[in-house]
CSV table of C-alpha atoms in Angstrom, one decimal:
chain,number,residue,atom,x,y,z
A,1,MET,CA,-104.0,66.9,218.7
A,2,ARG,CA,-107.5,66.7,219.5
A,3,ASP,CA,-109.4,64.2,221.4
A,4,ASP,CA,-112.4,64.2,219.0
A,5,VAL,CA,-109.6,64.5,215.5
A,6,ALA,CA,-107.9,62.3,216.9
A,7,ALA,CA,-110.5,59.4,217.2
A,8,ILE,CA,-111.4,60.2,213.9
A,9,ILE,CA,-107.5,59.5,212.9
A,10,GLN,CA,-106.9,56.8,214.4
A,11,HIS,CA,-110.9,54.8,214.2
A,12,ASP,CA,-111.3,51.2,214.4
A,13,CYS,CA,-112.5,49.7,210.8
A,14,THR,CA,-115.6,48.3,212.2
A,15,GLU,CA,-116.7,51.1,213.4
A,16,HIS,CA,-116.1,53.3,209.4
A,17,ALA,CA,-120.4,53.9,209.2
A,18,GLN,CA,-119.8,56.5,213.1
A,19,LEU,CA,-117.3,58.8,210.9
A,20,PRO,CA,-119.5,61.4,209.1
A,21,SER,CA,-121.4,61.3,212.3
A,22,LEU,CA,-118.6,61.8,214.1
A,23,VAL,CA,-117.3,64.6,211.9
A,24,ALA,CA,-120.2,66.4,211.6
A,25,ALA,CA,-119.4,66.9,215.9
A,26,LEU,CA,-116.7,68.8,215.1
A,27,PRO,CA,-116.8,71.7,216.4
A,28,ASP,CA,-115.5,74.3,214.4
A,29,GLU,CA,-113.7,75.1,211.2
A,30,GLY,CA,-110.1,75.4,213.3
A,31,ALA,CA,-110.6,71.5,213.9
A,32,LEU,CA,-111.7,70.8,210.2
A,33,TRP,CA,-108.4,71.7,209.5
A,34,GLU,CA,-106.5,70.1,212.3
A,35,LEU,CA,-108.2,66.8,210.7
A,36,MET,CA,-108.2,67.4,207.2
A,37,SER,CA,-104.1,68.1,207.6
A,38,ALA,CA,-103.7,64.4,209.5
A,39,TYR,CA,-106.1,62.6,207.0
A,40,ASN,CA,-105.2,59.4,205.3
A,41,TRP,CA,-107.0,59.9,201.9
A,42,ASP,CA,-106.1,56.3,201.8
A,43,ASP,CA,-109.2,55.6,203.9
A,44,GLY,CA,-111.4,56.6,201.2
A,45,PHE,CA,-113.3,60.3,200.6
A,46,ALA,CA,-116.2,59.6,203.1
A,47,VAL,CA,-114.7,61.9,205.8
A,48,PRO,CA,-113.1,64.0,203.3
A,49,LEU,CA,-116.8,64.1,202.0
A,50,ALA,CA,-118.1,64.6,205.6
A,51,VAL,CA,-116.1,67.7,206.5
A,52,VAL,CA,-116.5,70.1,203.0
A,53,SER,CA,-120.7,69.2,204.1
A,54,HIS,CA,-119.9,70.3,207.1
A,55,PRO,CA,-121.5,74.0,207.9
A,56,ARG,CA,-118.2,75.3,209.2
A,57,CYS,CA,-115.4,74.2,206.8
A,58,ASP,CA,-114.8,76.9,205.9
A,59,ARG,CA,-113.6,78.7,202.7
A,60,ALA,CA,-110.1,78.6,203.0
A,61,LEU,CA,-110.2,74.6,203.9
A,62,ALA,CA,-112.3,74.1,200.9
A,63,LEU,CA,-109.6,76.2,199.1
A,64,ARG,CA,-107.1,73.9,200.5
A,65,LEU,CA,-108.7,70.7,200.2
A,66,PHE,CA,-108.8,71.4,196.3
A,67,TRP,CA,-105.2,73.2,195.5
A,68,GLU,CA,-102.9,70.7,198.5
A,69,LEU,CA,-104.1,68.3,199.6
A,70,ASP,CA,-105.6,66.0,197.3
A,71,ASP,CA,-106.2,66.6,192.7
A,72,THR,CA,-109.2,64.2,192.7
A,73,ALA,CA,-111.4,67.5,192.8
A,74,ARG,CA,-109.1,69.4,190.4
A,75,THR,CA,-109.5,66.8,188.2
A,76,HIS,CA,-113.3,66.3,188.0
A,77,TYR,CA,-113.5,70.6,187.8
A,78,GLU,CA,-111.5,69.8,184.7
A,79,ASP,CA,-113.6,66.9,183.5
A,80,GLU,CA,-116.5,67.1,185.2
A,81,GLU,CA,-118.3,63.6,183.3
A,82,THR,CA,-115.2,61.7,182.4
A,83,ALA,CA,-111.7,62.4,184.3
A,84,VAL,CA,-113.0,61.1,188.0
A,85,ARG,CA,-114.1,58.3,186.7
A,86,GLU,CA,-111.6,57.6,184.1
A,87,LEU,CA,-109.1,58.0,186.5
A,88,TYR,CA,-111.2,55.7,189.4
A,89,ALA,CA,-112.4,52.9,186.7
A,90,SER,CA,-111.2,50.4,189.0
A,91,ASP,CA,-112.7,51.7,191.7
A,92,ALA,CA,-116.1,52.1,190.1
A,93,GLU,CA,-116.4,48.9,189.0
A,94,ARG,CA,-114.8,47.1,192.6
A,95,ASP,CA,-116.2,49.1,194.8
A,96,PRO,CA,-119.6,51.4,194.0
A,97,ASP,CA,-120.1,53.1,197.0
A,98,SER,CA,-117.1,54.3,197.5
A,99,PHE,CA,-116.7,55.5,194.5
A,100,ARG,CA,-120.2,57.2,195.1
A,101,THR,CA,-118.9,58.5,197.6
A,102,LEU,CA,-116.0,59.9,196.1
A,103,LEU,CA,-118.0,61.9,193.4
A,104,ALA,CA,-120.3,62.9,195.7
A,105,TYR,CA,-117.4,65.1,197.3
A,106,CYS,CA,-115.6,66.2,194.0
A,107,THR,CA,-118.7,67.8,193.1
A,108,THR,CA,-119.8,68.9,197.2
A,109,LEU,CA,-116.5,70.9,197.1
A,110,VAL,CA,-116.9,72.3,193.8
A,111,ASP,CA,-120.1,73.1,193.4
A,112,ARG,CA,-120.1,75.2,197.4
A,113,LEU,CA,-117.0,76.6,195.7
A,114,ARG,CA,-118.5,77.7,193.2
A,115,GLN,CA,-121.7,79.3,194.1
A,116,GLN,CA,-119.3,80.9,197.2
A,117,SER,CA,-121.4,78.9,199.9
A,118,PHE,CA,-118.2,78.6,201.6
A,119,PRO,CA,-118.4,81.3,205.0
A,120,THR,CA,-116.0,82.7,205.2
A,121,GLY,CA,-114.0,81.0,209.1
A,122,GLU,CA,-110.8,81.2,211.5
A,123,ASN,CA,-108.5,79.7,208.7
A,124,ARG,CA,-106.2,81.3,205.7
A,125,PHE,CA,-104.8,80.0,202.6
A,126,ASP,CA,-102.7,81.1,200.1
A,127,THR,CA,-103.8,79.2,196.6
A,128,GLY,CA,-100.4,81.6,194.8
A,129,TYR,CA,-103.1,83.6,192.8
A,130,PHE,CA,-104.3,86.8,193.0
A,131,ASN,CA,-103.1,89.0,196.7
A,132,LEU,CA,-100.6,91.0,194.7
A,133,GLU,CA,-101.2,93.6,197.3
A,134,ASN,CA,-99.3,92.2,199.8
A,135,PRO,CA,-97.2,93.8,201.0
A,136,THR,CA,-94.8,90.3,202.0
A,137,LEU,CA,-93.8,90.1,198.5
A,138,THR,CA,-90.9,90.7,196.8
A,139,GLU,CA,-91.2,93.2,193.3
A,140,ARG,CA,-90.5,89.9,191.7
A,141,GLN,CA,-92.5,87.9,193.2
A,142,ARG,CA,-95.9,90.4,192.5
A,143,THR,CA,-94.4,89.8,188.9
A,144,ILE,CA,-94.8,85.9,188.6
A,145,ARG,CA,-97.7,86.1,191.0
A,146,ALA,CA,-99.7,88.3,187.9
A,147,ILE,CA,-98.7,86.0,185.1
A,148,ARG,CA,-99.0,82.9,186.9
A,149,THR,CA,-103.0,84.6,188.1
A,150,LYS,CA,-103.4,84.9,184.2
A,151,ARG,CA,-102.4,82.4,183.3
A,152,ALA,CA,-104.5,80.3,185.8
A,153,GLN,CA,-107.6,82.7,184.9
A,154,LYS,CA,-108.4,80.6,181.7
A,155,GLN,CA,-108.5,77.3,183.1
A,156,PHE,CA,-110.1,78.6,186.5
A,157,GLU,CA,-113.0,80.6,187.3
A,158,ASP,CA,-111.8,83.7,190.7
A,159,VAL,CA,-114.1,82.1,193.2
A,160,PHE,CA,-111.5,79.2,192.7
A,161,LEU,CA,-107.7,80.9,192.4
A,162,ARG,CA,-108.6,84.0,195.1
A,163,PRO,CA,-106.5,83.7,198.2
A,164,VAL,CA,-108.4,83.6,202.5
A,165,PRO,CA,-105.4,86.0,203.8
């Protein structure tokens, strides 16, 4: 693991306020990918918010966060007004600052994906949708993927479904 990523992962609880600036200092999308691959989501949403706010956070990592690493942003996408607030009601009451950070993470991730403002970088991520021309897929896999894509399009905009091959 890179030293700069390890410093964030192994942070001291007293240094929690410094985490966003440590994330901001990461040099590229590979470091951000490595960070989120090792991140303990029980540590809150300050680091994920810093990652999705980072100018080098690429579309592949953003999609991976949305589909694979945490379902909070998907919950927010489905019902931006109330779903996350209801899901985290006790957290919102007990620790309003942490809840605001969580909401900022969800909003930033969903809005930036929707606006297509994440750059294409070195990372790759297969959402499991589209990409029907992938030569590694069998005909059966293409058929299943096409059906899954059509179903998902009823619930999600294409920008959330298109992989970064």
